[in-house]
Amino acid sequence: QVTAKTAFLFILPQYNVSVPTADGELVQYHYGLKDLVTILFYIFIAIILHAVVQEYALDKINRRLHLSKVKHSKFNESGQLVAFHLTSVIWCLYVVVTEGYISNPRSLWENYPHVYLPYQVKFFYLCQLAYWLHALPELYFQKVRKEEIPRQLRCIALYLLHIAGAYLLNLTRLGLILLLLQYLAEFFFHMARLVYFTDENNEKLFNVWAVVFVVTRLFTLTLYILVIGFGLPRVESQALDPERGNFFSFLFNNILFRMSVLLLVCLFQASVMWRFIHFQLRRWREYWNEQSSRKRAAATGTKQQTKLLKRDSGYHENGVVKAENGTSPRTKKLKSP
């Protein structure tokens, strides 16, 4: 029995409470230090699943493709993230639909702070934190190149900051919707990279990703404006109350603070869009350069083929048949007997 209690500490979310409702009591959860133990357990689970996907799927495909070292590393990265993002998108979509966050957008800010969480919401956040924390030792296990490490560390840090911030500041509902949008765009990007590595002439999925990326950025910006600009300022409890989990809703009554936050959000989204536009312009420039070089190569090949045909068959000049070197064919003199 003691062992079972210890096992539950690692496997199941902790800090469950019974919240009275109109239909009776509902079991919900809040966060605490014991969550670190649960996250540690699922970090090991994520490492095992990472190894299974690598060995039984990605390594077998890599042996058939014979990719270079650079492409091999990027293929492994995209393959792992495609599996993770696809699973997370399906899971996150199921959570937001069953909890009614999409059908009722007001629930994103109503009754803030959202201290008590349903089981599936808390478990989702714990697994997300475990996955991105497991990505740190995977940089060593996967032998990632030194020049790639800063980029991947920056990506991991941003995800951890977003997920942990939404979890600790009781903005889990908004965080779920934003994660769903972000993971959807990332899934199409890494899927497009996988298809490109198998066939470099196939870039159609990059166009799909470009459309999805722009749409998700617009939805993300709209959500920020809706929740920060209009939702949180209307919360009934505007007093600072850390014990109840109300950390900053009182700040959004100040229009200067609210506009400053929205300005920072808009600037960040603008920087993301600028990098996206710069990437697309560079990609289109490389595409058109490649097409023009292919046309020049085809034209040069046609000219050379025409010259070779002329040399093989001979040609007429001033009514005289010329040989391959352009000289007139001479008649062979017969020796006298």
XYZ file of C-alpha atoms in Angstrom:
337
model
C 0.000 0.000 0.000
C 2.886 2.374 0.743
C 4.421 1.501 -2.611
C 1.115 2.195 -4.349
C 0.896 5.657 -2.814
C 4.425 6.439 -3.971
C 3.642 5.143 -7.465
C 0.515 7.315 -7.663
C 2.669 10.308 -6.779
C 4.708 9.707 -9.938
C 1.944 8.623 -12.296
C -1.169 10.624 -11.415
C -1.663 14.388 -11.024
C -1.710 15.564 -7.410
C -3.629 18.235 -5.437
C -7.152 17.096 -6.216
C -10.020 18.906 -4.489
C -13.794 18.487 -4.497
C -15.486 21.590 -5.868
C -19.238 21.920 -5.100
C -21.448 22.390 -8.168
C -25.183 22.535 -8.854
C -25.187 18.813 -9.684
C -23.103 17.785 -6.680
C -19.334 17.710 -6.350
C -16.713 17.818 -9.069
C -13.121 16.674 -8.587
C -10.627 19.206 -9.927
C -6.930 19.950 -9.468
C -4.544 22.789 -8.720
C -0.743 22.928 -8.898
C 2.026 22.507 -6.334
C 5.581 21.266 -5.793
C 4.560 17.611 -6.110
C 3.919 18.266 -9.797
C 7.709 18.257 -10.274
C 7.802 14.563 -9.338
C 5.090 13.732 -11.871
C 6.868 15.781 -14.544
C 10.129 13.926 -13.815
C 8.429 10.560 -14.341
C 6.962 11.627 -17.687
C 10.326 13.023 -18.786
C 11.637 9.440 -18.697
C 8.546 8.262 -20.564
C 9.160 10.901 -23.241
C 12.806 9.804 -23.608
C 11.695 6.183 -24.112
C 9.058 7.152 -26.705
C 11.618 9.357 -28.458
C 13.987 6.376 -28.754
C 11.196 4.102 -30.052
C 10.202 6.545 -32.816
C 13.857 7.051 -33.735
C 14.786 3.371 -33.925
C 11.678 1.825 -35.435
C 10.649 4.593 -37.847
C 13.181 7.331 -38.587
C 16.354 5.215 -38.721
C 14.757 2.779 -41.167
C 13.676 5.618 -43.464
C 17.127 7.236 -43.243
C 18.828 4.043 -44.417
C 16.715 4.079 -47.577
C 17.152 7.785 -48.347
C 20.965 7.963 -47.847
C 20.846 11.570 -46.660
C 23.852 13.742 -45.873
C 24.790 14.465 -42.249
C 23.092 17.884 -42.264
C 19.886 16.561 -43.831
C 20.020 13.497 -41.596
C 19.959 15.688 -38.483
C 17.130 17.863 -39.793
C 15.153 14.819 -40.899
C 15.376 13.312 -37.409
C 14.331 16.621 -35.811
C 11.332 17.048 -38.100
C 10.324 13.402 -37.774
C 10.215 13.595 -33.978
C 8.322 16.891 -34.017
C 5.778 15.657 -36.562
C 4.886 12.765 -34.255
C 4.716 15.061 -31.227
C 2.786 17.892 -32.881
C 0.251 15.549 -34.466
C -0.420 13.871 -31.115
C -0.604 17.224 -29.314
C -2.966 18.780 -31.881
C -5.413 15.858 -31.624
C -5.179 15.790 -27.825
C -5.449 19.565 -27.411
C -8.386 19.776 -29.834
C -10.200 17.054 -27.901
C -9.636 18.920 -24.609
C -10.802 22.350 -25.820
C -13.876 20.866 -27.516
C -14.975 18.696 -24.587
C -14.360 21.521 -22.092
C -16.336 23.969 -24.253
C -13.561 26.555 -24.681
C -14.189 26.909 -28.423
C -17.986 26.956 -28.337
C -17.934 29.529 -25.513
C -15.066 32.030 -26.026
C -16.137 33.955 -22.910
C -14.916 31.024 -20.815
C -11.332 32.065 -21.664
C -11.581 34.952 -19.185
C -14.792 34.392 -17.213
C -14.313 33.442 -13.547
C -10.619 34.255 -13.701
C -8.412 33.100 -11.999
C -8.884 29.532 -13.193
C -7.208 27.958 -10.176
C -9.004 24.613 -10.343
C -8.417 22.559 -13.471
C -10.149 19.496 -14.896
C -8.064 16.324 -14.840
C -7.400 16.273 -18.581
C -6.290 19.910 -18.648
C -3.773 19.453 -15.827
C -2.467 16.169 -17.231
C -2.029 17.784 -20.652
C 0.068 20.603 -19.199
C 2.223 18.203 -17.156
C 2.935 16.101 -20.256
C 3.756 19.190 -22.310
C 6.243 20.411 -19.714
C 7.765 16.924 -19.518
C 8.225 16.732 -23.293
C 10.003 20.063 -23.659
C 12.182 19.359 -20.627
C 13.128 15.976 -22.096
C 14.298 17.801 -25.236
C 17.259 19.198 -23.274
C 19.058 15.866 -22.642
C 18.032 14.747 -26.143
C 20.383 17.386 -27.557
C 23.198 15.251 -26.142
C 21.695 11.851 -26.952
C 20.984 12.823 -30.573
C 24.463 14.365 -30.993
C 23.070 17.613 -32.373
C 25.619 19.763 -34.201
C 27.028 22.676 -32.210
C 25.730 25.297 -34.640
C 22.177 23.913 -34.257
C 22.161 23.895 -30.438
C 21.479 27.667 -29.868
C 18.459 27.605 -32.192
C 16.986 24.524 -30.540
C 17.662 25.873 -27.033
C 15.875 29.090 -27.934
C 12.858 27.127 -29.241
C 12.713 24.917 -26.124
C 13.000 27.932 -23.805
C 10.142 29.755 -25.566
C 7.835 26.758 -25.330
C 8.674 26.182 -21.660
C 8.128 29.871 -20.885
C 4.732 29.891 -22.589
C 3.455 26.603 -21.114
C 4.795 27.157 -17.586
C 3.596 30.784 -17.620
C 0.049 29.818 -18.616
C 0.049 27.014 -16.026
C 1.382 29.041 -13.085
C -0.528 32.257 -13.836
C -3.847 30.396 -14.184
C -4.259 31.240 -17.867
C -4.546 27.608 -18.904
C -7.603 28.089 -21.127
C -5.987 30.779 -23.244
C -2.758 28.771 -23.270
C -4.543 25.714 -24.679
C -5.967 27.627 -27.642
C -2.625 29.290 -28.389
C -0.810 25.948 -28.208
C -3.334 24.404 -30.569
C -2.745 27.142 -33.157
C 1.039 27.011 -32.780
C 1.275 23.228 -32.985
C -0.967 23.141 -36.057
C 1.357 25.475 -37.973
C 4.467 23.628 -36.753
C 3.032 20.282 -37.824
C 2.601 21.410 -41.436
C 6.085 22.962 -41.494
C 7.900 19.844 -40.313
C 5.720 17.616 -42.477
C 6.695 19.743 -45.478
C 10.365 19.338 -44.558
C 10.015 15.542 -44.393
C 8.383 15.446 -47.827
C 11.070 17.764 -49.206
C 13.869 15.506 -47.940
C 12.312 12.514 -49.699
C 11.654 14.461 -52.919
C 13.392 17.822 -53.371
C 11.090 18.760 -56.254
C 7.978 18.480 -54.089
C 7.395 21.765 -52.227
C 3.595 21.868 -52.293
C 3.275 21.345 -48.550
C 5.389 24.440 -47.931
C 2.662 26.450 -49.656
C 0.048 24.817 -47.423
C 2.179 25.629 -44.376
C 2.481 29.266 -45.491
C -1.311 29.645 -45.606
C -1.808 27.873 -42.259
C 0.938 29.960 -40.650
C -0.625 33.284 -41.699
C -4.107 32.184 -40.582
C -2.876 30.971 -37.180
C -0.934 34.221 -36.619
C -4.094 36.229 -37.290
C -6.124 34.077 -34.899
C -3.376 34.357 -32.257
C -3.315 38.145 -32.467
C -7.121 38.283 -32.361
C -7.198 36.116 -29.232
C -4.664 38.300 -27.450
C -6.654 41.444 -28.232
C -9.944 39.791 -27.235
C -8.710 38.381 -23.912
C -6.261 41.086 -22.813
C -8.042 44.089 -24.303
C -11.653 43.218 -23.542
C -11.916 40.101 -21.375
C -9.620 40.418 -18.369
C -10.523 44.090 -17.648
C -14.124 42.956 -17.071
C -13.262 40.344 -14.433
C -15.229 40.945 -11.223
C -12.311 40.369 -8.843
C -9.719 42.985 -9.739
C -7.716 42.970 -6.492
C -4.256 41.448 -6.205
C -4.762 38.135 -4.405
C -1.885 35.624 -4.897
C -3.505 33.132 -2.509
C -6.502 32.853 -4.853
C -4.254 32.884 -7.908
C -5.226 36.381 -9.014
C -1.838 37.785 -10.005
C -2.386 40.606 -12.442
C -6.023 41.099 -13.502
C -6.035 44.340 -11.496
C -3.330 45.698 -13.799
C -5.585 45.437 -16.833
C -7.875 48.089 -15.367
C -5.054 50.510 -16.138
C -5.490 51.407 -19.791
C -1.811 52.398 -20.115
C -0.644 48.969 -18.933
C -3.199 47.225 -21.132
C -2.125 49.141 -24.239
C 1.552 48.516 -23.454
C 0.982 44.758 -23.267
C -0.991 44.773 -26.502
C 1.732 46.816 -28.182
C 4.386 44.297 -27.111
C 2.230 41.443 -28.387
C 1.720 43.182 -31.737
C 5.441 43.912 -32.076
C 6.318 40.287 -31.337
C 3.801 38.998 -33.870
C 5.080 41.541 -36.406
C 8.648 40.290 -35.914
C 7.468 36.709 -36.435
C 5.658 37.713 -39.633
C 8.715 39.632 -40.850
C 10.917 36.555 -40.436
C 8.272 34.506 -42.226
C 8.088 36.977 -45.161
C 11.889 37.104 -45.356
C 12.007 33.285 -45.463
C 9.376 33.153 -48.226
C 11.150 35.786 -50.325
C 14.448 33.925 -50.015
C 12.746 30.654 -50.917
C 11.062 32.153 -53.994
C 14.341 33.800 -55.040
C 16.161 30.469 -54.834
C 13.338 28.798 -56.757
C 13.446 31.290 -59.628
C 17.246 31.194 -59.763
C 17.100 27.422 -59.991
C 14.482 27.583 -62.746
C 16.500 30.108 -64.780
C 19.679 28.032 -64.412
C 17.787 24.960 -65.607
C 16.529 26.864 -68.654
C 20.054 28.069 -69.471
C 21.396 24.551 -69.070
C 18.642 23.185 -71.318
C 19.340 25.832 -73.981
C 23.086 25.139 -73.866
C 22.452 21.403 -74.129
C 20.221 21.912 -77.188
C 22.925 23.947 -78.961
C 25.606 21.387 -78.211
C 23.354 18.589 -79.451
C 22.735 20.476 -82.697
C 26.493 20.915 -83.242
C 27.121 17.229 -82.607
C 24.450 16.261 -85.116
C 26.017 18.515 -87.715
C 29.435 17.041 -87.079
C 28.152 13.487 -87.330
C 26.263 13.908 -90.602
C 28.385 16.548 -92.342
C 26.874 19.647 -93.886
C 26.844 21.647 -97.140
C 28.717 24.866 -97.677
C 28.610 26.644 -101.061
C 27.266 23.522 -102.664
C 30.156 21.369 -101.453
C 29.753 18.644 -98.892
C 32.065 19.305 -95.957
C 33.458 16.696 -93.624
C 33.434 16.775 -89.842
C 36.379 19.223 -89.689
C 34.896 21.466 -92.321
C 37.314 20.558 -95.163
C 36.246 19.334 -98.567
C 36.388 15.583 -98.966
C 39.270 14.616 -101.248
C 39.069 11.842 -103.809
C 41.406 9.009 -103.122
C 44.206 8.762 -105.707
C 44.787 5.389 -107.246
C 48.352 4.144 -107.361
C 49.694 3.293 -110.774
C 50.281 -0.353 -111.332
